[in-house]
Tab-separated table of N, CA and C in Angstrom:
chain	number	residue	atom	x	y	z
A	1	MET	N	101.809	97.946	79.836
A	1	MET	CA	100.969	98.296	78.472
A	1	MET	C	101.845	97.811	77.528
A	2	ASP	N	103.081	97.644	77.562
A	2	ASP	CA	103.983	96.884	76.396
A	2	ASP	C	103.672	95.379	76.385
A	3	ALA	N	103.308	94.852	77.524
A	3	ALA	CA	103.110	93.381	77.450
A	3	ALA	C	101.840	93.104	76.890
A	4	LEU	N	100.716	93.941	77.070
A	4	LEU	CA	99.406	93.626	76.388
A	4	LEU	C	99.730	93.947	74.707
A	5	ASN	N	100.425	94.994	74.538
A	5	ASN	CA	100.858	95.312	73.004
A	5	ASN	C	101.487	94.063	72.464
A	6	GLN	N	102.389	93.562	73.052
A	6	GLN	CA	103.131	92.332	72.388
A	6	GLN	C	102.172	91.158	72.383
A	7	ARG	N	101.334	90.947	73.614
A	7	ARG	CA	100.435	89.615	73.478
A	7	ARG	C	99.509	89.650	72.326
A	8	PHE	N	98.628	90.845	72.515
A	8	PHE	CA	97.470	90.935	71.539
A	8	PHE	C	97.767	91.765	70.209
A	9	GLY	N	98.913	92.326	70.014
A	9	GLY	CA	99.285	92.900	68.870
A	9	GLY	C	98.724	94.284	68.447
A	10	VAL	N	98.052	94.760	69.452
A	10	VAL	CA	97.188	96.086	69.322
A	10	VAL	C	97.734	97.066	70.226
A	11	ARG	N	97.915	98.307	69.567
A	11	ARG	CA	98.511	99.491	70.062
A	11	ARG	C	97.633	100.692	70.189
A	12	SER	N	97.362	101.140	71.158
A	12	SER	CA	96.467	102.265	71.611
A	12	SER	C	97.134	103.404	72.016
A	13	GLU	N	97.326	104.412	71.389
A	13	GLU	CA	97.946	105.697	71.737
A	13	GLU	C	97.335	106.310	72.842
A	14	ARG	N	96.101	106.320	72.861
A	14	ARG	CA	95.192	106.667	74.011
A	14	ARG	C	95.463	106.208	75.154
A	15	ALA	N	95.458	104.899	74.965
A	15	ALA	CA	95.563	104.023	76.252
A	15	ALA	C	97.003	104.236	77.043
A	16	PHE	N	97.941	104.245	76.126
A	16	PHE	CA	99.421	104.737	76.761
A	16	PHE	C	99.414	106.105	77.296
A	17	LEU	N	98.370	106.950	77.195
A	17	LEU	CA	98.225	108.310	77.875
A	17	LEU	C	97.615	108.222	78.921
A	18	ILE	N	96.297	107.543	78.863
A	18	ILE	CA	95.356	107.621	79.875
A	18	ILE	C	95.573	106.788	80.932
A	19	VAL	N	95.969	105.625	80.815
A	19	VAL	CA	96.090	104.713	81.880
A	19	VAL	C	97.310	105.117	82.959
A	20	PRO	N	98.382	105.545	82.514
A	20	PRO	CA	99.226	106.094	83.364
A	20	PRO	C	98.887	107.190	84.153
A	21	LEU	N	98.255	108.021	83.556
A	21	LEU	CA	97.679	109.167	84.110
A	21	LEU	C	96.708	109.031	85.184
A	22	ALA	N	95.610	108.026	84.857
A	22	ALA	CA	94.676	107.651	85.703
A	22	ALA	C	95.354	106.832	87.121
A	23	GLY	N	96.249	105.964	86.874
A	23	GLY	CA	96.881	105.419	87.834
A	23	GLY	C	97.842	106.473	88.998
A	24	ALA	N	98.200	107.679	88.349
A	24	ALA	CA	98.864	108.510	89.084
A	24	ALA	C	98.062	109.248	89.892
A	25	VAL	N	96.801	109.514	89.358
A	25	VAL	CA	95.665	110.219	90.104
A	25	VAL	C	95.154	109.318	91.256
A	26	LEU	N	95.063	108.161	90.955
A	26	LEU	CA	94.663	107.243	91.998
A	26	LEU	C	95.325	107.244	93.106
A	27	ILE	N	96.786	107.077	92.757
A	27	ILE	CA	97.912	107.025	93.705
A	27	ILE	C	97.846	108.310	94.707
A	28	ASP	N	97.734	109.492	94.040
A	28	ASP	CA	97.616	110.685	94.569
A	28	ASP	C	96.716	110.868	95.701
A	29	ILE	N	95.340	110.206	95.125
A	29	ILE	CA	94.062	110.352	96.000
A	29	ILE	C	94.208	109.562	97.463
A	30	VAL	N	94.897	108.347	97.135
A	30	VAL	CA	95.080	107.613	98.506
A	30	VAL	C	96.352	107.925	99.182
A	31	ALA	N	97.394	108.528	98.527
A	31	ALA	CA	98.604	108.875	99.249
A	31	ALA	C	98.467	110.226	100.022
A	32	LEU	N	97.557	111.083	99.606
A	32	LEU	CA	97.608	112.422	100.373
A	32	LEU	C	96.737	112.135	101.797
A	33	PRO	N	95.789	111.584	101.883
A	33	PRO	CA	95.169	111.268	103.188
A	33	PRO	C	96.082	110.487	104.110
A	34	TRP	N	96.897	109.620	103.451
A	34	TRP	CA	97.788	108.823	104.383
A	34	TRP	C	98.872	109.605	104.890
A	35	ILE	N	99.424	110.626	104.059
A	35	ILE	CA	100.587	111.435	104.415
A	35	ILE	C	100.028	112.336	105.555
A	36	VAL	N	98.954	112.956	105.482
A	36	VAL	CA	98.501	113.829	106.256
A	36	VAL	C	98.108	113.082	107.535
A	37	PHE	N	97.699	111.975	107.685
A	37	PHE	CA	97.501	110.989	108.733
A	37	PHE	C	98.821	110.901	109.658
A	38	CYS	N	99.802	110.481	108.702
A	38	CYS	CA	101.086	110.210	109.338
A	38	CYS	C	101.711	111.401	109.900
A	39	MET	N	101.642	112.447	109.249
A	39	MET	CA	102.147	113.690	109.894
A	39	MET	C	101.561	114.116	111.292
A	40	ASN	N	100.097	113.831	111.373
A	40	ASN	CA	99.562	114.286	112.483
A	40	ASN	C	99.797	113.371	113.705
A	41	TRP	N	99.965	112.004	113.076
A	41	TRP	CA	100.231	111.120	114.240
A	41	TRP	C	101.570	111.397	114.764
A	42	VAL	N	102.657	111.766	114.096
A	42	VAL	CA	103.928	112.010	114.575
A	42	VAL	C	103.918	113.171	115.628
A	43	GLU	N	103.172	114.134	115.142
A	43	GLU	CA	103.081	115.441	116.221
A	43	GLU	C	102.503	115.098	117.497
């Protein structure tokens, strides 16, 4: 986000809030099934 801010000179407070939150949600959606799969595989 800082790189885009420096390159284009545009700062969006909403983007600084929404983009990290959306990334965290997507990581959680992918990671949860993977963790469950690994735990079931170990048993």
